[in-house]
CSV table of C-alpha atoms in Angstrom, one decimal:
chain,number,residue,atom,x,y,z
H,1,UNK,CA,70.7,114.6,-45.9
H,2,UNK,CA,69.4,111.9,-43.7
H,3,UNK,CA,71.9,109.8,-41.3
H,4,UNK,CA,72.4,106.3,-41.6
H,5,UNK,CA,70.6,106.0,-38.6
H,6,UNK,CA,67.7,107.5,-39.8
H,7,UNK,CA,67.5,105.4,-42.8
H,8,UNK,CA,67.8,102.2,-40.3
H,9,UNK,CA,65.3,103.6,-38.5
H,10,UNK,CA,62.6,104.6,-41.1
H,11,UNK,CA,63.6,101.1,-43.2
H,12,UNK,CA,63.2,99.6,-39.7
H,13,UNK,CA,59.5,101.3,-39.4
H,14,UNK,CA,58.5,100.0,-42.8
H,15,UNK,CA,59.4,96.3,-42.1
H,16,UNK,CA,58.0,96.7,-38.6
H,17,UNK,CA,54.7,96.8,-40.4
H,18,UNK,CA,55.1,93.9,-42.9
H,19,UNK,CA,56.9,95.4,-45.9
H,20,UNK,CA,58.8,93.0,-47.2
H,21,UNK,CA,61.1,94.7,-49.8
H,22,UNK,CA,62.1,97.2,-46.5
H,23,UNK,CA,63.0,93.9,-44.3
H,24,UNK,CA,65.2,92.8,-46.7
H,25,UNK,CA,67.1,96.1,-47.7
H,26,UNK,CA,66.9,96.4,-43.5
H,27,UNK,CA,68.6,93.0,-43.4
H,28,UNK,CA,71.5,93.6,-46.0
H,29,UNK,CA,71.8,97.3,-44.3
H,30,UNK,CA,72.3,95.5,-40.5
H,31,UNK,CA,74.6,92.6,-41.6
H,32,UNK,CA,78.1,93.8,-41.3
H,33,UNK,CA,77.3,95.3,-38.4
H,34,UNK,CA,75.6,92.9,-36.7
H,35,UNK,CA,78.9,90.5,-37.9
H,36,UNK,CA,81.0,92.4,-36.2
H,37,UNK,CA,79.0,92.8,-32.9
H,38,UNK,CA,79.2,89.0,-32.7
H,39,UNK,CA,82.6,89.4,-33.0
H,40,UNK,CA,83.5,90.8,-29.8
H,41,UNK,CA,81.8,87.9,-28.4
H,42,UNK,CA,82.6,85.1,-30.3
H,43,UNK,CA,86.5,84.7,-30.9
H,44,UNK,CA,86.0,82.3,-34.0
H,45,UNK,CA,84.9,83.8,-36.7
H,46,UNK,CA,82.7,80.7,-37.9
H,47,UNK,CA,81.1,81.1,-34.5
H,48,UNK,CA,80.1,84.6,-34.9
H,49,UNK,CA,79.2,83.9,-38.5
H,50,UNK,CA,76.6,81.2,-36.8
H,51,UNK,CA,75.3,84.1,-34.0
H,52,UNK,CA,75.2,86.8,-36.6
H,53,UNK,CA,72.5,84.9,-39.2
H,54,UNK,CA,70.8,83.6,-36.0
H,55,UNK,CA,70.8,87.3,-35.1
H,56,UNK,CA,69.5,88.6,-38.4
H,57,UNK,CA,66.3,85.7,-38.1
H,58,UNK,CA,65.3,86.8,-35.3
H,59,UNK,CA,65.3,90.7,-36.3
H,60,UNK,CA,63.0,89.1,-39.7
H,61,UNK,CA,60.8,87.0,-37.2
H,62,UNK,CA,60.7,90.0,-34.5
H,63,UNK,CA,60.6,93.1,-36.1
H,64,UNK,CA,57.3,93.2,-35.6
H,65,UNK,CA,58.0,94.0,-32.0
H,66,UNK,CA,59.5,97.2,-33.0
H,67,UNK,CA,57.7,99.9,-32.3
H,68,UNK,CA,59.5,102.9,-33.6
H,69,UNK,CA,59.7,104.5,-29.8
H,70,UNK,CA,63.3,104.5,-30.1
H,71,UNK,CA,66.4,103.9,-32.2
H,72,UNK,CA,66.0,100.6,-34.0
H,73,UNK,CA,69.9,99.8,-33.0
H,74,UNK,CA,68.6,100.5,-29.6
H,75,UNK,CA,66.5,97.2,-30.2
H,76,UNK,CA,68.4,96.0,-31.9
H,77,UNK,CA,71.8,95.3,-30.4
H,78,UNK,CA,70.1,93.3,-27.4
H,79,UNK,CA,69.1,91.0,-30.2
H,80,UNK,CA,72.4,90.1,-31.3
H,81,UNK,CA,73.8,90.0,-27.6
H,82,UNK,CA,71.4,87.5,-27.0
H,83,UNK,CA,72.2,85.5,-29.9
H,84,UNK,CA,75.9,85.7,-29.5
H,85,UNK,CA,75.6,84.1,-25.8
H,86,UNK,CA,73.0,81.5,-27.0
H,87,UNK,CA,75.6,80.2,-29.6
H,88,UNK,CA,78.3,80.5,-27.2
H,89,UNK,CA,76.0,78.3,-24.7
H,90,UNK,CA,75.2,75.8,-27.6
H,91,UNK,CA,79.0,75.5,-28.3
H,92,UNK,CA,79.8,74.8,-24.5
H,93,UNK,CA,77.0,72.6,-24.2
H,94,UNK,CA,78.2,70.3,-27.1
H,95,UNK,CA,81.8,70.6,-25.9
H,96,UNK,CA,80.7,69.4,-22.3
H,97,UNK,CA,79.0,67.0,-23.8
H,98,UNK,CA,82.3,65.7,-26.4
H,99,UNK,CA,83.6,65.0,-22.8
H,100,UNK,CA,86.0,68.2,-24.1
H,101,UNK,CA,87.2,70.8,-21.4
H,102,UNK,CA,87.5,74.0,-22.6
H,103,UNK,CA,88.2,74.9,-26.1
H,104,UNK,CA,91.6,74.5,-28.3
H,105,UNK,CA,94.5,76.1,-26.3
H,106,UNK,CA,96.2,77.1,-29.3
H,107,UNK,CA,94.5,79.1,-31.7
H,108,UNK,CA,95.3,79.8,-35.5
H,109,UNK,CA,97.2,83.2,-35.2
H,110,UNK,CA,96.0,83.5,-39.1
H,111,UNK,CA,91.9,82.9,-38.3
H,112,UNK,CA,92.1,84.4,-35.3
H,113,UNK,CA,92.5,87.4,-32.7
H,114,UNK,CA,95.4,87.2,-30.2
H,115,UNK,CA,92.4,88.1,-27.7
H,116,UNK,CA,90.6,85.0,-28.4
H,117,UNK,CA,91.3,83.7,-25.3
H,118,UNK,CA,91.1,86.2,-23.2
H,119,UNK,CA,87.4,87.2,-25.1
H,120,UNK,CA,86.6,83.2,-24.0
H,121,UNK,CA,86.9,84.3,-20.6
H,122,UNK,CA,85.5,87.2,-20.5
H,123,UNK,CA,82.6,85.2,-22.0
H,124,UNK,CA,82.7,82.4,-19.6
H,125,UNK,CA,83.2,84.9,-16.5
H,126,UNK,CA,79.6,87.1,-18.0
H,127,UNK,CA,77.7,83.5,-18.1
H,128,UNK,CA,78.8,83.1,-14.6
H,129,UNK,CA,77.5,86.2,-13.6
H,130,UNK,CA,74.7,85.8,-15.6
H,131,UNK,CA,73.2,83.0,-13.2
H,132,UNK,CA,72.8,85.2,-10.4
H,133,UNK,CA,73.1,89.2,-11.8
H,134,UNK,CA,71.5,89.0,-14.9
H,135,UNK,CA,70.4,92.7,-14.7
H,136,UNK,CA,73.9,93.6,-14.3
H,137,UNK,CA,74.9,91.1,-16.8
H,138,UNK,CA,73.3,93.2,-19.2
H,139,UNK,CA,74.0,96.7,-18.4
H,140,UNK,CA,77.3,95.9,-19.0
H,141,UNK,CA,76.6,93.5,-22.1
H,142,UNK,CA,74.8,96.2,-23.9
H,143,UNK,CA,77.8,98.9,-23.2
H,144,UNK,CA,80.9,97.7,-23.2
H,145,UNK,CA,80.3,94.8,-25.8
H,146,UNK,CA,77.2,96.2,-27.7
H,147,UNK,CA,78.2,99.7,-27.4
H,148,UNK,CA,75.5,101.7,-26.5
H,149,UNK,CA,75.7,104.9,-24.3
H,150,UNK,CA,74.0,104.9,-20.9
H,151,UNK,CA,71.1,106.6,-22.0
H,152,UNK,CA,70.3,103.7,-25.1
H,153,UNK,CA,70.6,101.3,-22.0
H,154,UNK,CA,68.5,103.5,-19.5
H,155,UNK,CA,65.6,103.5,-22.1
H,156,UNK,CA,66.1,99.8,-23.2
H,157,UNK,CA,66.2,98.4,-19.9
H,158,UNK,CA,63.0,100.8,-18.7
H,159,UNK,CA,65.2,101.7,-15.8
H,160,UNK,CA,66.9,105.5,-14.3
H,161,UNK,CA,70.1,106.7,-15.7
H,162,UNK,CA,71.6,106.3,-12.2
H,163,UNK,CA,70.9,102.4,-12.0
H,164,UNK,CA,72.4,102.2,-15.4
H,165,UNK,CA,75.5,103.6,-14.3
H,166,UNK,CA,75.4,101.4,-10.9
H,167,UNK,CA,74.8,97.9,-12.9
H,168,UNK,CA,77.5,98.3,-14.7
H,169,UNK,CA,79.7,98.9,-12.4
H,170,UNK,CA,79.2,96.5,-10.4
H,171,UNK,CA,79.2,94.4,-13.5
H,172,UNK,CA,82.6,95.2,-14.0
H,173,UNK,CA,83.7,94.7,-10.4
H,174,UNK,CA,82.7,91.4,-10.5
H,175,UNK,CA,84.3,90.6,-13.6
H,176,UNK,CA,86.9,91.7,-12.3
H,177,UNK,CA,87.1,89.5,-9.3
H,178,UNK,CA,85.7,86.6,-11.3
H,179,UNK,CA,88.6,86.9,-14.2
H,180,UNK,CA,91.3,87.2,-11.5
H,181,UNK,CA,90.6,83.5,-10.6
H,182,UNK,CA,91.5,82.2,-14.3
């Protein structure tokens, strides 16, 4: 019996080289996952609704890129990471530009989490970082957000196990410092 990784993987493989009916089984297969990835991102679910299709376009329009030399989640998850914090910049962006300071300070309990806020600044706090880390940035991105071991990161980042381990914390250090401030 083959693992739903392996199926992701071999589906993956066959849309990597322009099979269509495998992209699109690839792209139902990915969805809920992805969804949820954006999720621990993106507070609102409408956002991460937003992040997560423009996450699964750019897996159509790059899987091309994927080469099969490791897990296809391993590609994958920077992906949606990338396109989480691109809606979340597009967002603040138009918000800056409404003249609007920060988003709602109350959220609907009902739509959603009671972390919302504190996910916001966690958010915030990474884009800060982000202008002058961004290899630790995402180190910790890819773990404690994307969820994949060190090793996923040490290959997908082309860089020792070691520097893995010392990006991210020092990733979180800074967080640290930087969320104390809020």
């Amino acid at each position: 019996m083959t693992s739903p990784s392996t199926d992701l993987d071999a589906l993956a493989a066959r849309a990597a080289t322009g099979d269509a009916d495998a992209l699109d089984a690839l792209l139902t297969a990915i969805r809920p996952d992805v969804l949820r990835r954006c999720t621990r991102i993106l507070p609102f679910s409408s956002d991460a609704e937003d992040a997560a299709q423009e996450a699964l376009i750019a897996v159509a329009k790059g899987i091309h890129g994927f080469g099969g030399r490791s897990k296809f989640t391993t590609w994958l998850y920077p992906v949606v990471a990338n396109s989480a914090f691109a809606t979340y910049r597009r967002m603040r962006k138009t918000a800056d530009e409404a003249g609007l300071d920060q988003a709602p300070e109350v959220a609907d309990p009902e739509r959603v989490s009671v972390l919302a806020g504190t996910r916001l600044d966690l958010v915030e706090a990474l884009e800060k970082l982000r202008v002058d880390q961004p290899h630790v940035v995402e180190a910790v991105v890819l773990r404690d957000l994307m969820g994949l071991d060190y090793a996923e990161i040490a290959e997908r980042l082309d860089v020792p196990l070691g520097t893995v381990k010392s990006r991210i914390n020092h990733a979180r250090t800074s967080l640290r410092v930087l969320l104390a401030v809020r």
